[in-house]
XYZ file of C-alpha atoms in Angstrom:
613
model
C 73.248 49.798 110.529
C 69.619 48.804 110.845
C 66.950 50.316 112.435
C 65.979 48.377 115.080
C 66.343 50.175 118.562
C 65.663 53.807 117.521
C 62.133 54.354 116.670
C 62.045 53.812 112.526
C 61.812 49.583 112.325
C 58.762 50.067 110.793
C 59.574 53.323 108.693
C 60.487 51.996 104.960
C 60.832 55.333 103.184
C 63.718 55.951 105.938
C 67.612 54.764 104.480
C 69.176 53.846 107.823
C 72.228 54.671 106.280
C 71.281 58.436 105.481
C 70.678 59.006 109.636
C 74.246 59.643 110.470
C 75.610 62.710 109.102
C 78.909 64.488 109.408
C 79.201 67.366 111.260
C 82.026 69.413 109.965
C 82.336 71.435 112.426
C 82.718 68.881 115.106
C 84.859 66.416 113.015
C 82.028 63.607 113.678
C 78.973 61.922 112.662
C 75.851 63.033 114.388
C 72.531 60.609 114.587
C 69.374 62.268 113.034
C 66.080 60.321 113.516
C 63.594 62.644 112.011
C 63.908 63.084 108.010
C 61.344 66.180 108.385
C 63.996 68.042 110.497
C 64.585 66.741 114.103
C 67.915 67.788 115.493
C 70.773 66.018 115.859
C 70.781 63.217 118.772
C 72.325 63.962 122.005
C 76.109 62.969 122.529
C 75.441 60.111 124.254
C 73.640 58.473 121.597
C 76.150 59.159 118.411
C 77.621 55.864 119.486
C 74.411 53.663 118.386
C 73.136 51.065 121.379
C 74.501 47.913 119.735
C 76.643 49.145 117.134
C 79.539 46.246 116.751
C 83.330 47.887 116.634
C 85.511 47.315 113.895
C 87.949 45.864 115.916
C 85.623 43.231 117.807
C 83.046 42.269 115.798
C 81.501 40.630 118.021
C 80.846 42.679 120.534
C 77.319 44.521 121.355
C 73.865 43.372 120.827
C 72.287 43.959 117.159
C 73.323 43.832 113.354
C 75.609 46.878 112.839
C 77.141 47.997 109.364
C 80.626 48.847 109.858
C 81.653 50.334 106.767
C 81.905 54.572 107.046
C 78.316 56.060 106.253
C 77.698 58.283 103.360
C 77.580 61.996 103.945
C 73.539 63.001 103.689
C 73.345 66.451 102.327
C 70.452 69.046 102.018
C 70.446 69.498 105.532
C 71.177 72.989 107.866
C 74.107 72.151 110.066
C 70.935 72.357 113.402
C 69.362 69.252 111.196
C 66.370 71.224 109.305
C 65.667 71.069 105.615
C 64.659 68.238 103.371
C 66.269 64.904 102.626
C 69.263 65.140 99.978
C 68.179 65.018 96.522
C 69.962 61.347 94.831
C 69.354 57.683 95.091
C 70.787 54.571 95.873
C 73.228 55.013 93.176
C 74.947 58.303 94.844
C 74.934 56.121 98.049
C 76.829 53.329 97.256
C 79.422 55.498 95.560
C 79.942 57.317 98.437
C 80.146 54.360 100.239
C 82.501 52.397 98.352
C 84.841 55.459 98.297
C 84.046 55.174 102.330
C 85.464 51.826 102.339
C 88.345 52.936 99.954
C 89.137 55.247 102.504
C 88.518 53.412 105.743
C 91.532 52.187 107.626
C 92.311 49.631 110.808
C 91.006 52.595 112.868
C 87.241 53.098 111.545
C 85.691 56.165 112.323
C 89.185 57.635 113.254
C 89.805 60.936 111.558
C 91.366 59.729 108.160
C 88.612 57.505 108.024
C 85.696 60.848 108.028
C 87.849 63.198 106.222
C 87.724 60.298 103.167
C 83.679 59.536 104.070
C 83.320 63.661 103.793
C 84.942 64.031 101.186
C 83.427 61.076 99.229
C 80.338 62.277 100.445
C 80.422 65.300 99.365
C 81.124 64.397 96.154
C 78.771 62.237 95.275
C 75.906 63.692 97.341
C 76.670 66.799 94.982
C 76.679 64.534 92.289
C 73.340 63.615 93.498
C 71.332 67.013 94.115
C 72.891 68.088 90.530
C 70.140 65.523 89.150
C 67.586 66.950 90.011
C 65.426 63.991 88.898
C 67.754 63.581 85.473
C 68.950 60.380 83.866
C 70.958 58.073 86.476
C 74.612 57.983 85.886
C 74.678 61.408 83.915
C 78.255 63.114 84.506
C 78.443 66.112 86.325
C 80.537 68.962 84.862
C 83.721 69.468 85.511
C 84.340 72.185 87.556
C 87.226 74.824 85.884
C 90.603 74.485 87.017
C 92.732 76.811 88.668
C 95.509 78.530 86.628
C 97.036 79.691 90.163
C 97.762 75.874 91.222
C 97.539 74.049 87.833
C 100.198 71.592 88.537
C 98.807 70.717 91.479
C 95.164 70.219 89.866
C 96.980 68.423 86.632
C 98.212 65.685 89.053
C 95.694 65.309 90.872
C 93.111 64.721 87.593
C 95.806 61.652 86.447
C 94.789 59.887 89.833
C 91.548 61.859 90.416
C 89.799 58.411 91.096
C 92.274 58.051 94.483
C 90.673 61.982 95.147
C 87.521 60.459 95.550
C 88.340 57.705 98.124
C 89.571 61.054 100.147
C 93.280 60.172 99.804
C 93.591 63.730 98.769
C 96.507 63.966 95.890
C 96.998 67.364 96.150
C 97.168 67.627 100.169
C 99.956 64.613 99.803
C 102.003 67.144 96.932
C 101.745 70.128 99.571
C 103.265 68.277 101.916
C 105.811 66.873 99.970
C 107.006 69.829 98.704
C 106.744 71.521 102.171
C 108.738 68.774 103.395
C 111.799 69.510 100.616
C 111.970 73.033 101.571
C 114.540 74.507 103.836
C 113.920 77.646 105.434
C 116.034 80.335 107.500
C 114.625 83.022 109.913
C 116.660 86.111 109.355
C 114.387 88.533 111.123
C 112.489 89.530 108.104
C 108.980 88.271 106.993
C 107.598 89.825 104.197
C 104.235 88.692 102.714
C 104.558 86.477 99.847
C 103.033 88.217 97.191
C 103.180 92.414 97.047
C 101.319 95.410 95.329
C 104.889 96.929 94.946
C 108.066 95.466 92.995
C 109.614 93.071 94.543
C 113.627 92.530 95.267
C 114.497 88.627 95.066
C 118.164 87.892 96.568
C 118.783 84.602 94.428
C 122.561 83.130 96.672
C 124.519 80.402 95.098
C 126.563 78.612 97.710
C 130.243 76.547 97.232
C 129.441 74.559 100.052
C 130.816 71.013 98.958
C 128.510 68.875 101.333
C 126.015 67.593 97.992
C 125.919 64.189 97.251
C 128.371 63.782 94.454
C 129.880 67.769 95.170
C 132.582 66.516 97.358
C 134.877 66.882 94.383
C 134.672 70.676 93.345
C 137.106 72.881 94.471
C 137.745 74.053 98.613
C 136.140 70.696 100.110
C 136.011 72.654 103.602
C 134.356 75.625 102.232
C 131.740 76.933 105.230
C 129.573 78.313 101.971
C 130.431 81.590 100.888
C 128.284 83.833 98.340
C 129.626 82.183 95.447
C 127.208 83.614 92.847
C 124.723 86.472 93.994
C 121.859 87.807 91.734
C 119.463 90.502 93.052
C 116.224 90.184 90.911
C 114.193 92.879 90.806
C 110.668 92.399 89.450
C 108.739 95.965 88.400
C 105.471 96.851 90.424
C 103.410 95.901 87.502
C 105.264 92.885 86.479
C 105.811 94.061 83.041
C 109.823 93.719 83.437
C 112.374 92.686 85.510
C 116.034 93.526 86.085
C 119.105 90.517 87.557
C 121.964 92.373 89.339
C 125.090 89.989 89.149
C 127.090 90.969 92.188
C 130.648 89.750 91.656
C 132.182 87.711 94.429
C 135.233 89.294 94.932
C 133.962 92.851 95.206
C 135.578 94.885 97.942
C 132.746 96.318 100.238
C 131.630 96.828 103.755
C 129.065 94.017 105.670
C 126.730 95.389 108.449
C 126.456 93.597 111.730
C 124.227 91.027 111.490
C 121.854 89.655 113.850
C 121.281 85.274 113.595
C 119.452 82.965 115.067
C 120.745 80.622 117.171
C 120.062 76.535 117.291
C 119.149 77.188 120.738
C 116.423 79.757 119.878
C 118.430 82.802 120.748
C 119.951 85.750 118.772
C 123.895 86.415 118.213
C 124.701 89.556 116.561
C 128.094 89.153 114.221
C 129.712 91.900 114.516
C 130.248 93.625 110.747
C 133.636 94.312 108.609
C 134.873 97.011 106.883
C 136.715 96.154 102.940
C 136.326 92.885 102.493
C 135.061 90.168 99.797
C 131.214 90.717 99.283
C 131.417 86.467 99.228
C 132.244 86.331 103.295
C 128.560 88.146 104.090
C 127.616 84.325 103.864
C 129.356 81.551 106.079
C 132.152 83.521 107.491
C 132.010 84.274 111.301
C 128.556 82.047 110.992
C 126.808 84.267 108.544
C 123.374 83.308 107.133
C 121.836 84.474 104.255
C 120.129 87.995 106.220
C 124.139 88.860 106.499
C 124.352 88.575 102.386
C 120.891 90.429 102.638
C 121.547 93.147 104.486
C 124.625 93.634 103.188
C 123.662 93.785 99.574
C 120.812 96.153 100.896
C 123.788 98.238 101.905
C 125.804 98.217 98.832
C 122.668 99.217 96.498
C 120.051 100.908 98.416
C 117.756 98.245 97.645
C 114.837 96.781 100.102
C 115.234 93.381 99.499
C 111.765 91.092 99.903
C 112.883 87.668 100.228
C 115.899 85.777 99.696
C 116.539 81.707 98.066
C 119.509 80.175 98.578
C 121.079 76.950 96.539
C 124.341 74.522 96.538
C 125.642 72.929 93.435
C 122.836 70.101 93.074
C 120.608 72.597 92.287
C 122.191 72.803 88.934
C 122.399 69.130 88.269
C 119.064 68.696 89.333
C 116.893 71.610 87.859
C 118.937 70.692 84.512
C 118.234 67.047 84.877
C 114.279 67.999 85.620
C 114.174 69.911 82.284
C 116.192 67.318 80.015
C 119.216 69.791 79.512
C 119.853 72.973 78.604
C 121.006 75.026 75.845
C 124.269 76.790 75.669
C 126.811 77.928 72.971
C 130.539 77.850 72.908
C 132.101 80.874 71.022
C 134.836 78.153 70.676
C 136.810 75.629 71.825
C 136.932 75.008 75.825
C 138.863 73.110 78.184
C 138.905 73.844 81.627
C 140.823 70.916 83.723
C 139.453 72.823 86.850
C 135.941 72.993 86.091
C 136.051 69.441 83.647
C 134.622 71.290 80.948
C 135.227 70.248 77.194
C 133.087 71.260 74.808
C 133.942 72.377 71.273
C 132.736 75.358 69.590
C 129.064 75.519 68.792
C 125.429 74.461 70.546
C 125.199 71.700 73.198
C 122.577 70.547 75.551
C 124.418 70.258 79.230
C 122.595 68.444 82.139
C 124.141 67.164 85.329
C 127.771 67.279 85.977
C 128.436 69.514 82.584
C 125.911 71.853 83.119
C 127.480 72.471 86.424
C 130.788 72.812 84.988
C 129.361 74.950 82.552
C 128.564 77.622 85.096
C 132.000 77.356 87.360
C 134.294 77.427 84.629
C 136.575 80.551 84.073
C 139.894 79.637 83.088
C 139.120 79.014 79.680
C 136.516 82.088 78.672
C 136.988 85.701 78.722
C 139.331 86.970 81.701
C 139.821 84.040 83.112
C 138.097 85.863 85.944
C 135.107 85.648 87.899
C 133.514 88.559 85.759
C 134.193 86.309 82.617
C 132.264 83.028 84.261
C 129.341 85.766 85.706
C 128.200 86.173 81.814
C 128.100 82.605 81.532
C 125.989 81.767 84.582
C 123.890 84.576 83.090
C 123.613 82.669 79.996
C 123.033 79.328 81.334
C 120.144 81.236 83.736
C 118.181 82.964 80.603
C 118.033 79.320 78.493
C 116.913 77.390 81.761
C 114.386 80.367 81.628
C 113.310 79.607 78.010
C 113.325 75.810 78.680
C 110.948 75.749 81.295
C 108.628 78.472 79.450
C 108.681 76.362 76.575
C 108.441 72.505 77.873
C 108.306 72.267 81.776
C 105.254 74.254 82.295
C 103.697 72.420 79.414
C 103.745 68.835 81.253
C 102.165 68.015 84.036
C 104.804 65.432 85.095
C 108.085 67.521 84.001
C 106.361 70.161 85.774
C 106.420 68.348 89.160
C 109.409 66.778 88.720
C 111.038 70.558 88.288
C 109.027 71.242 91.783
C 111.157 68.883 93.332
C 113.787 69.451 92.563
C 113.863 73.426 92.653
C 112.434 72.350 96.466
C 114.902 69.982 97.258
C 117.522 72.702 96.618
C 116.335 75.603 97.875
C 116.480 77.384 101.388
C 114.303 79.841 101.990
C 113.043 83.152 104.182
C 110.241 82.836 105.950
C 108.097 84.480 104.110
C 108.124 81.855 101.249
C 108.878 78.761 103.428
C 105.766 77.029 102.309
C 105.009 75.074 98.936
C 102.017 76.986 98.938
C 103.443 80.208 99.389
C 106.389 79.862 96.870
C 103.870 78.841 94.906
C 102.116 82.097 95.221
C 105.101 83.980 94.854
C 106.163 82.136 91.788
C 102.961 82.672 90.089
C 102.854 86.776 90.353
C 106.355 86.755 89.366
C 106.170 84.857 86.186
C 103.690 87.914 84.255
C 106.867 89.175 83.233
C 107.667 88.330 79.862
C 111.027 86.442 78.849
C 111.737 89.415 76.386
C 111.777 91.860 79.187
C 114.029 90.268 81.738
C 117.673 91.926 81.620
C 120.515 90.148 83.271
C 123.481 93.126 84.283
C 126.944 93.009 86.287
C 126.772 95.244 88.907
C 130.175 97.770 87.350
C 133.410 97.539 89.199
C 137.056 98.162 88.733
C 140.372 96.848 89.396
C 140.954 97.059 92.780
C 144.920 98.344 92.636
C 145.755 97.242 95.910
C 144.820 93.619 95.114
C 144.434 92.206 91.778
C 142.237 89.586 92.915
C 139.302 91.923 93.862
C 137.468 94.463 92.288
C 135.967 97.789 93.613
C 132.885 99.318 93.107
C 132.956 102.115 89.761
C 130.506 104.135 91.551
C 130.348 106.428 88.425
C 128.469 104.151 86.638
C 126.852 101.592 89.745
C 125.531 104.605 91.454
C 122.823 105.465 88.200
C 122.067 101.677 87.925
C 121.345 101.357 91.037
C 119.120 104.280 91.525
C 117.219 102.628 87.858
C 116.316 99.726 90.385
C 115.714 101.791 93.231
C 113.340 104.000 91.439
C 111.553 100.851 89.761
C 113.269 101.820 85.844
C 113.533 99.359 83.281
C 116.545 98.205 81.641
C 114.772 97.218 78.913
C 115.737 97.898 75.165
C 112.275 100.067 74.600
C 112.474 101.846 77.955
C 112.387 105.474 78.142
C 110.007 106.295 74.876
C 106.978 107.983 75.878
C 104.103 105.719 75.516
C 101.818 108.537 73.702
C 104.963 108.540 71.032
C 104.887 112.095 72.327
C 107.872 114.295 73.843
C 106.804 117.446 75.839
C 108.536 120.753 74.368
C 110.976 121.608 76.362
C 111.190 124.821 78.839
C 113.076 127.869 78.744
C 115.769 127.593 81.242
C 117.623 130.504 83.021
C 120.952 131.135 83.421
C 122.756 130.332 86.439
C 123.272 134.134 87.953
C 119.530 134.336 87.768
C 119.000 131.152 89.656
C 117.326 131.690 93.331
C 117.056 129.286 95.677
C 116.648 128.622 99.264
C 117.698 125.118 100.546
C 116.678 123.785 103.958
C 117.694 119.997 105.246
C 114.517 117.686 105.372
C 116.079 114.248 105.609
C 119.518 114.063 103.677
C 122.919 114.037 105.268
C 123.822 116.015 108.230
C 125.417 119.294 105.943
C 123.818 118.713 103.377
C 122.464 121.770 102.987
C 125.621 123.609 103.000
C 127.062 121.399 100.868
C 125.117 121.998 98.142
C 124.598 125.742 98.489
C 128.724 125.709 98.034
C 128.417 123.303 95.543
C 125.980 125.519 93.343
C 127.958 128.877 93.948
C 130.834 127.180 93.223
C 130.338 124.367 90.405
C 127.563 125.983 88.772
C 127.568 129.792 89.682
C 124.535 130.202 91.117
C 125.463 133.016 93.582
C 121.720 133.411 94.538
C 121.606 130.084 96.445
C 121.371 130.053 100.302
C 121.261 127.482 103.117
C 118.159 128.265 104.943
C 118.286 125.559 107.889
C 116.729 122.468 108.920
C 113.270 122.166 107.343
C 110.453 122.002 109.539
C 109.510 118.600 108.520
C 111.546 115.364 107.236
C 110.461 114.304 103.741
C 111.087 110.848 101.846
C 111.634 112.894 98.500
C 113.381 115.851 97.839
C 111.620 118.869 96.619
C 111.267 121.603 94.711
C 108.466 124.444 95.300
C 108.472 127.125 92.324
C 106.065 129.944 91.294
C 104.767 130.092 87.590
C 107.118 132.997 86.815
C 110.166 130.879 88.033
C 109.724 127.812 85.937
C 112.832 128.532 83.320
C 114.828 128.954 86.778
C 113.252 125.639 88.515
C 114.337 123.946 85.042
C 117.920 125.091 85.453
C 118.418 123.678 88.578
C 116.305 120.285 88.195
C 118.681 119.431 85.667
C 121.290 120.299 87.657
C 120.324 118.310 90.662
C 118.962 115.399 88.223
C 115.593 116.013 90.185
C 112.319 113.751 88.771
C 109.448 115.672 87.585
C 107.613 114.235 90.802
C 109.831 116.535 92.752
C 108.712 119.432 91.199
C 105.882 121.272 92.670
C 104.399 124.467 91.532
C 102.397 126.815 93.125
C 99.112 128.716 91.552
C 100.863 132.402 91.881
C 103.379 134.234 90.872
C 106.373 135.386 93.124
C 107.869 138.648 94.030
C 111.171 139.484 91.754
C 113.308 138.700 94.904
C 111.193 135.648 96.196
C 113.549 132.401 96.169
C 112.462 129.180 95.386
C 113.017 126.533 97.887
C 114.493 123.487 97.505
C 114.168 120.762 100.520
C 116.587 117.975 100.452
C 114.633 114.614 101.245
C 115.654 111.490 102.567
C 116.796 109.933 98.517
C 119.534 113.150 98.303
C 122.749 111.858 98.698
C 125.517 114.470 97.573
C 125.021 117.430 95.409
C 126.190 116.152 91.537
C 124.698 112.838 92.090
C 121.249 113.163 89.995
C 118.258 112.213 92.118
C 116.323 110.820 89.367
C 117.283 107.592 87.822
C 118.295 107.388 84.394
C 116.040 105.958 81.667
C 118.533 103.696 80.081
C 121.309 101.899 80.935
C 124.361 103.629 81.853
C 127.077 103.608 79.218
C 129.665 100.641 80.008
C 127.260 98.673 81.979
C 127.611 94.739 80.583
C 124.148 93.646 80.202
C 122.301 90.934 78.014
C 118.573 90.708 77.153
C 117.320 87.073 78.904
C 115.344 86.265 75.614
C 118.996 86.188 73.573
C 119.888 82.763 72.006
C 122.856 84.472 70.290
C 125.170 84.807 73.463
C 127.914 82.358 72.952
C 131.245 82.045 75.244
C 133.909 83.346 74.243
C-alpha cells in the first residue's frame, strides 16, 4: 500500500507498510498514521480508501499492496511508543512468511494468525539487534521438557512454523481428534498433589479392523483384562493391581449417560463375574469403576480403556517387544507358537502373546494375567529406552496409544493426557510392581474364583494407605529402628471405645471382641462419639503408653492414630479409643502392612528374567 490519500505522500522516513498493525485483541489490523504515537484510526478507516481486494483486483481507485502486512512492534496496544527496532530485512521476512501464509481469503483469520505470528517473529528478531550485524541468528529459545515431542516435531518443519501454519496446533488436534472419551460422572483434574488411582480396562470387543477373528465375535466388551495402577503421592513408586476376570463379586448400580443426553441408572448385581461391570446391561467403563472402587476401597482418578488393536499397534509403534518363553508353546486358540527362549512379538503375535492360556501355567486366566504382566513391564522398558528417544517413534507411539484409547473426561484432551502422562512417568521402572489381586477357588464353580480376603484385605489397605510394594520398602530411611516400648498385659489394658464413623455396632463389637479374644476385661463401649472422624484414634496419657502399645498392636493401629496427651492419668482413668471412618471389624489391622503379604504373586516391572512357563 502506498501513501497517497492519508497524509504521509511526502513523508520518506515513513514505511507504508509498518502503518497497519495487528491488534491482538481485536483479531485485526488497525491503521496508525503518526510514527511518534497517534492512535489507532477510527473503524471506518481500517479498510484503506482505495485499497484493491484480493478477489477483484481491479476494483477501487489507487495502487494497493495486497500481500498481508508485517506485524510493527514496539508499540503500546493505544498506539504510543517508538517505531520497532529492525530494517528492511525483518520486513520482508515477515512478509514473505505473510504470503506463505495467505490464502484465497486475504485478510481472513488464517491469513492474520500466520501475518502475527510471522510478525512476531521476525519483528523480535528485529528489536534483538539492537543495531548488530544484519542477518545475525537469534538464540534459540529452550525447549520444553513438559511437551518435547511436540517441540521436536515442530523444529524438523520449524520453517512451515514461521509461515504461521503452526505444527504443533495441527499435532494437538490430531491427537485430540484420535481420542475417545466417556462421561461417567466423574471429572477429576488431570494432574494431582495426591497419588493417583489409574483404572487401565482391556476390552474383547471384536469390532477392530482385523479382530473379527478372536474368540466370541458378538462379545458387547466385557472387562477382559483390568489393572488398577496406583501411582504414590510423590511419584517415587507405583503399584498394578491385576483384577482377574472371573472373580466372583458384587457391581453397584451404575448411573450412564445416554446418546440422547440423559441418565439411566443400571440397576447393580450381587455374585457375579467382575468382567460383566463393563458391557453387560449397557455398562460403561464408570460401572467397572465404581465397582472396582467397591471391591478395594480405592478412589479411583481416571480410567483408559483399549480393544485388541491397541496391542498390535503400540507394539508395531515401538518395533516389537521382548518376551521369553520358559518353553515350548502352542496355543491353536490364541495362534501362538513360539519355542523356548527370547523373541521380539509385534502385531498379531504380540496379541496372541497376551490372550494365550492354554498352553502356560493353569491353563487359566490367572496363568495368562502373569503374562500380560510381562508383556506390560518390557513395552515399559522399550519405550523408556527407544520411543522417548526419537522424535518420530515418539509420535508415531502418540498415535497410536490415541487411536486406541477411550478416555474419562478428565484426560479427554491430547493436552491433558499429555499432562497426566508427564507427572506419572517420575516413577522409576525399578519401582513399578505388577501384583494379582489374591483369590481362591470358588467351590461352587470351578470357572470363577473368590476373593482370599485374608491376604487381599492387607494389600489392599498397602494401596489405600499409599505403601509401596517395593523390594526396599519398609527400612527406615535414617537406617534407624526406634526401641521398642514396654507393653502391658492384657488384664491391665483400659479402654473406653465410642463409635466416630465405623459400622453401626462397632463399638460393641470390639469391646466383646477384646474381652473375649484378647482378655482385656477393662474395655467398655462408651457410645457414639461426639464427633465423626476419618481416622480412628487413640488418646493415651504418658503413664499409659505400655497399655496404648498393647492394644495398637492389637488393633494394627498406625502410629498417626496415636495421640498422647501432656499429663498423666488417674490409676482408674481409661484410655479412649474412637473408631473412625477406615475401622472395619475388630482383628482386621488398621494400618497397612509394610511389605507384601505372604502368597501375594507379584513381579518387579524392571525384571527381564520372567519367562512363561
Amino acid at each position: 500500500m502506498d501513501a497517497q490519500g492519508r497524509g504521509q505522500a511526502g513523508d520518506d522516513n515513513v514505511d507504508p507498510a509498518d502503518q497497519w498493525v495487528f491488534d491482538p485483541n481485536t483479531g485485526n489490523y488497525e491503521l496508525r498514521l503518526d510514527p511518534t504515537g497517534q492512535g489507532p484510526a477510527r473503524p471506518a478507516d481500517r479498510k484503506a480508501p482505495g485499497r484493491r481486494s484480493a478477489r477483484n483486483p481491479g476494483a477501487g481507485g489507487g495502487d494497493t499492496d495486497t500481500r498481508p502486512l508485517p506485524v510493527q512492534r514496539g508499540r503500546l496496544k493505544d498506539g504510543a511508543g517508538e517505531p520497532a527496532a529492525g530494517g528492511r530485512a525483518a520486513r520482508r521476512a515477515a512478509e514473505r512468511a505473510g504470503s506463505a501464509a495467505a490464502g484465497p481469503a486475504a485478510g481472513g483469520r488464517a491469513a492474520r494468525r500466520a501475518a502475527e505470528r510471522a510478525g512476531s517473529a521476525a519483528a523480535g528478531g528485529a528489536a534483538a539487534a539492537g543495531g548488530a550485524a544484519a542477518g545475525r541468528r537469534r538464540p534459540k529459545p529452550k525447549k520444553s521438557g513438559k511437551r518435547k515431542f511436540v517441540y521436536w516435531t515442530a523444529g524438523v518443519v520449524g520453517f512451515v512454523l514461521v509461515a504461521g501454519c503452526g505444527t504443533a496446533f495441527v499435532i494437538y488436534q490430531q491427537l485430540d481428534g484420535n481420542i475417545k472419551k466417556v462421561d461417567v460422572g466423574e471429572e477429576n483434574s488431570a494432574v494431582t498433589d495426591g497419588p493417583v488411582n489409574l483404572l487401565v480396562i482391556g476390552t474383547d470387543a471384536r469390532t477392530g479392523k482385523g479382530d473379527a477373528g478372536y474368540g466370541d465375535s458378538g462379545s458387547v466388551g466385557h472387562a477382559d483384562t483390568t489393572i488398577l495402577m496406583h501411582v504414590s503421592k510423590d511419584r517415587t513408586n507405583a503399584t498394578a493391581l491385576s483384577i482377574p476376570r472371573d472373580l466372583i463379586t458384587d457391581i453397584p448400580d451404575c448411573p450412564t449417560k445416554q446418546p440422547d443426553g440423559s441418565t439411566k441408572v443400571i440397576p447393580g448385581q450381587q455374585h457375579v463375574r467382575f468382567n460383566t461391570s463393563l458391557g453387560q446391561e449397557g455398562r460403561d467403563p464408570g460401572c467397572t469403576w465404581r465397582t472396582v472402587e467397591k471391591l478395594t476401597g480405592v478412589k479411583v482418578n481416571h480410567f483408559m480403556m483399549a480393544d485388541f488393536n491397541a496391542v498390535k499397534d503400540l507394539s508395531n509403534a515401538v518395533d516389537g517387544v521382548e518376551v521369553c518363553a520358559g518353553k515350548d508353546i502352542d496355543d491353536p486358540k490364541s495362534h501362538l507358537k513360539l519355542t523356548a527362549g527370547r523373541h521380539v512379538v509385534k502385531g498379531e503375535q504380540a496379541l496372541a502373546f497376551v490372550r494365550t492360556r492354554h498352553a502356560v501355567g493353569t491353563g487359566s486366566d490367572l496363568s495368562r494375567i502373569q503374562l500380560q504382566q510381562q508383556f506390560v513391564g518390557s513395552l515399559i522398558r522399550k519405550l523408556k529406552s527407544s520411543a522417548f528417544g526419537s522424535p518420530s517413534k515418539l509420535l508415531d507411539v502418540a498415535q497410536a496409544a490415541t487411536k486406541a484409547l477411550t478416555v474419562d473426561t478428565g484426560i479427554g484432551s491430547a493436552s491433558k493426557l499429555m499432562d497426566f502422562g508427564n507427572d506419572l512417568k517420575k516413577v522409576d521402572l525399578n519401582k513399578i510392581t505388577f501384583a494379582t489381586v489374591p483369590v481362591l477357588d470358588n467351590p461352587q464353580d470351578k470357572a470363577t474364583v473368590i476373593l482370599d480376603e485374608a491376604k487381599a484385605d492387607p494389600l489392599f489397605k498397602m494401596v489405600q494407605q499409599d505403601h509401596t510394594l517395593s523390594k526396599d520398602a519398609g527400612k527406615d530411611k535414617g537406617g534407624k529402628k526406634s526401641a521398642p516400648v514396654k507393653k502391658a498385659p492384657p488384664e491391665l489394658v483400659r479402654v473406653d471405645v465410642t463409635n466416630g464413623g465405623g459400622p453401626f455396632g462397632a463399638a460393641q463389637e470390639t469391646v466383646d471382641w477384646l474381652q473375649n479374644n484378647k482378655g482385656a476385661r477393662l474395655s467398655t463401649n462408651a457410645g457414639n462419639a461426639p464427633e465423626k472422624l476419618s481416622a480412628t484414634r487413640l488418646e493415651y496419657a504418658p503413664n499409659q503408653a505400655d497399655q496404648a502399645a498393647t492394644l495398637a498392636e492389637w488393633m494394627g493401629l498406625p502410629k498417626s492414630a496415636l495421640k498422647q496427651t501432656t499429663a498423666d492419668a488417674g490409676a482408674r482413668v481409661p484410655m479412649k479409643l474412637v473408631l473412625g471412618k477406615d475401622f472395619t471389624a475388630p482383628g482386621s489391622p488398621i494400618e497397612a502392612p509394610t511389605e507384601t503379604p505372604e502368597g501375594v504373586q507379584h513381579v518387579n516391572a524392571d525384571d527381564k528374567n520372567i519367562c512363561a512357563k
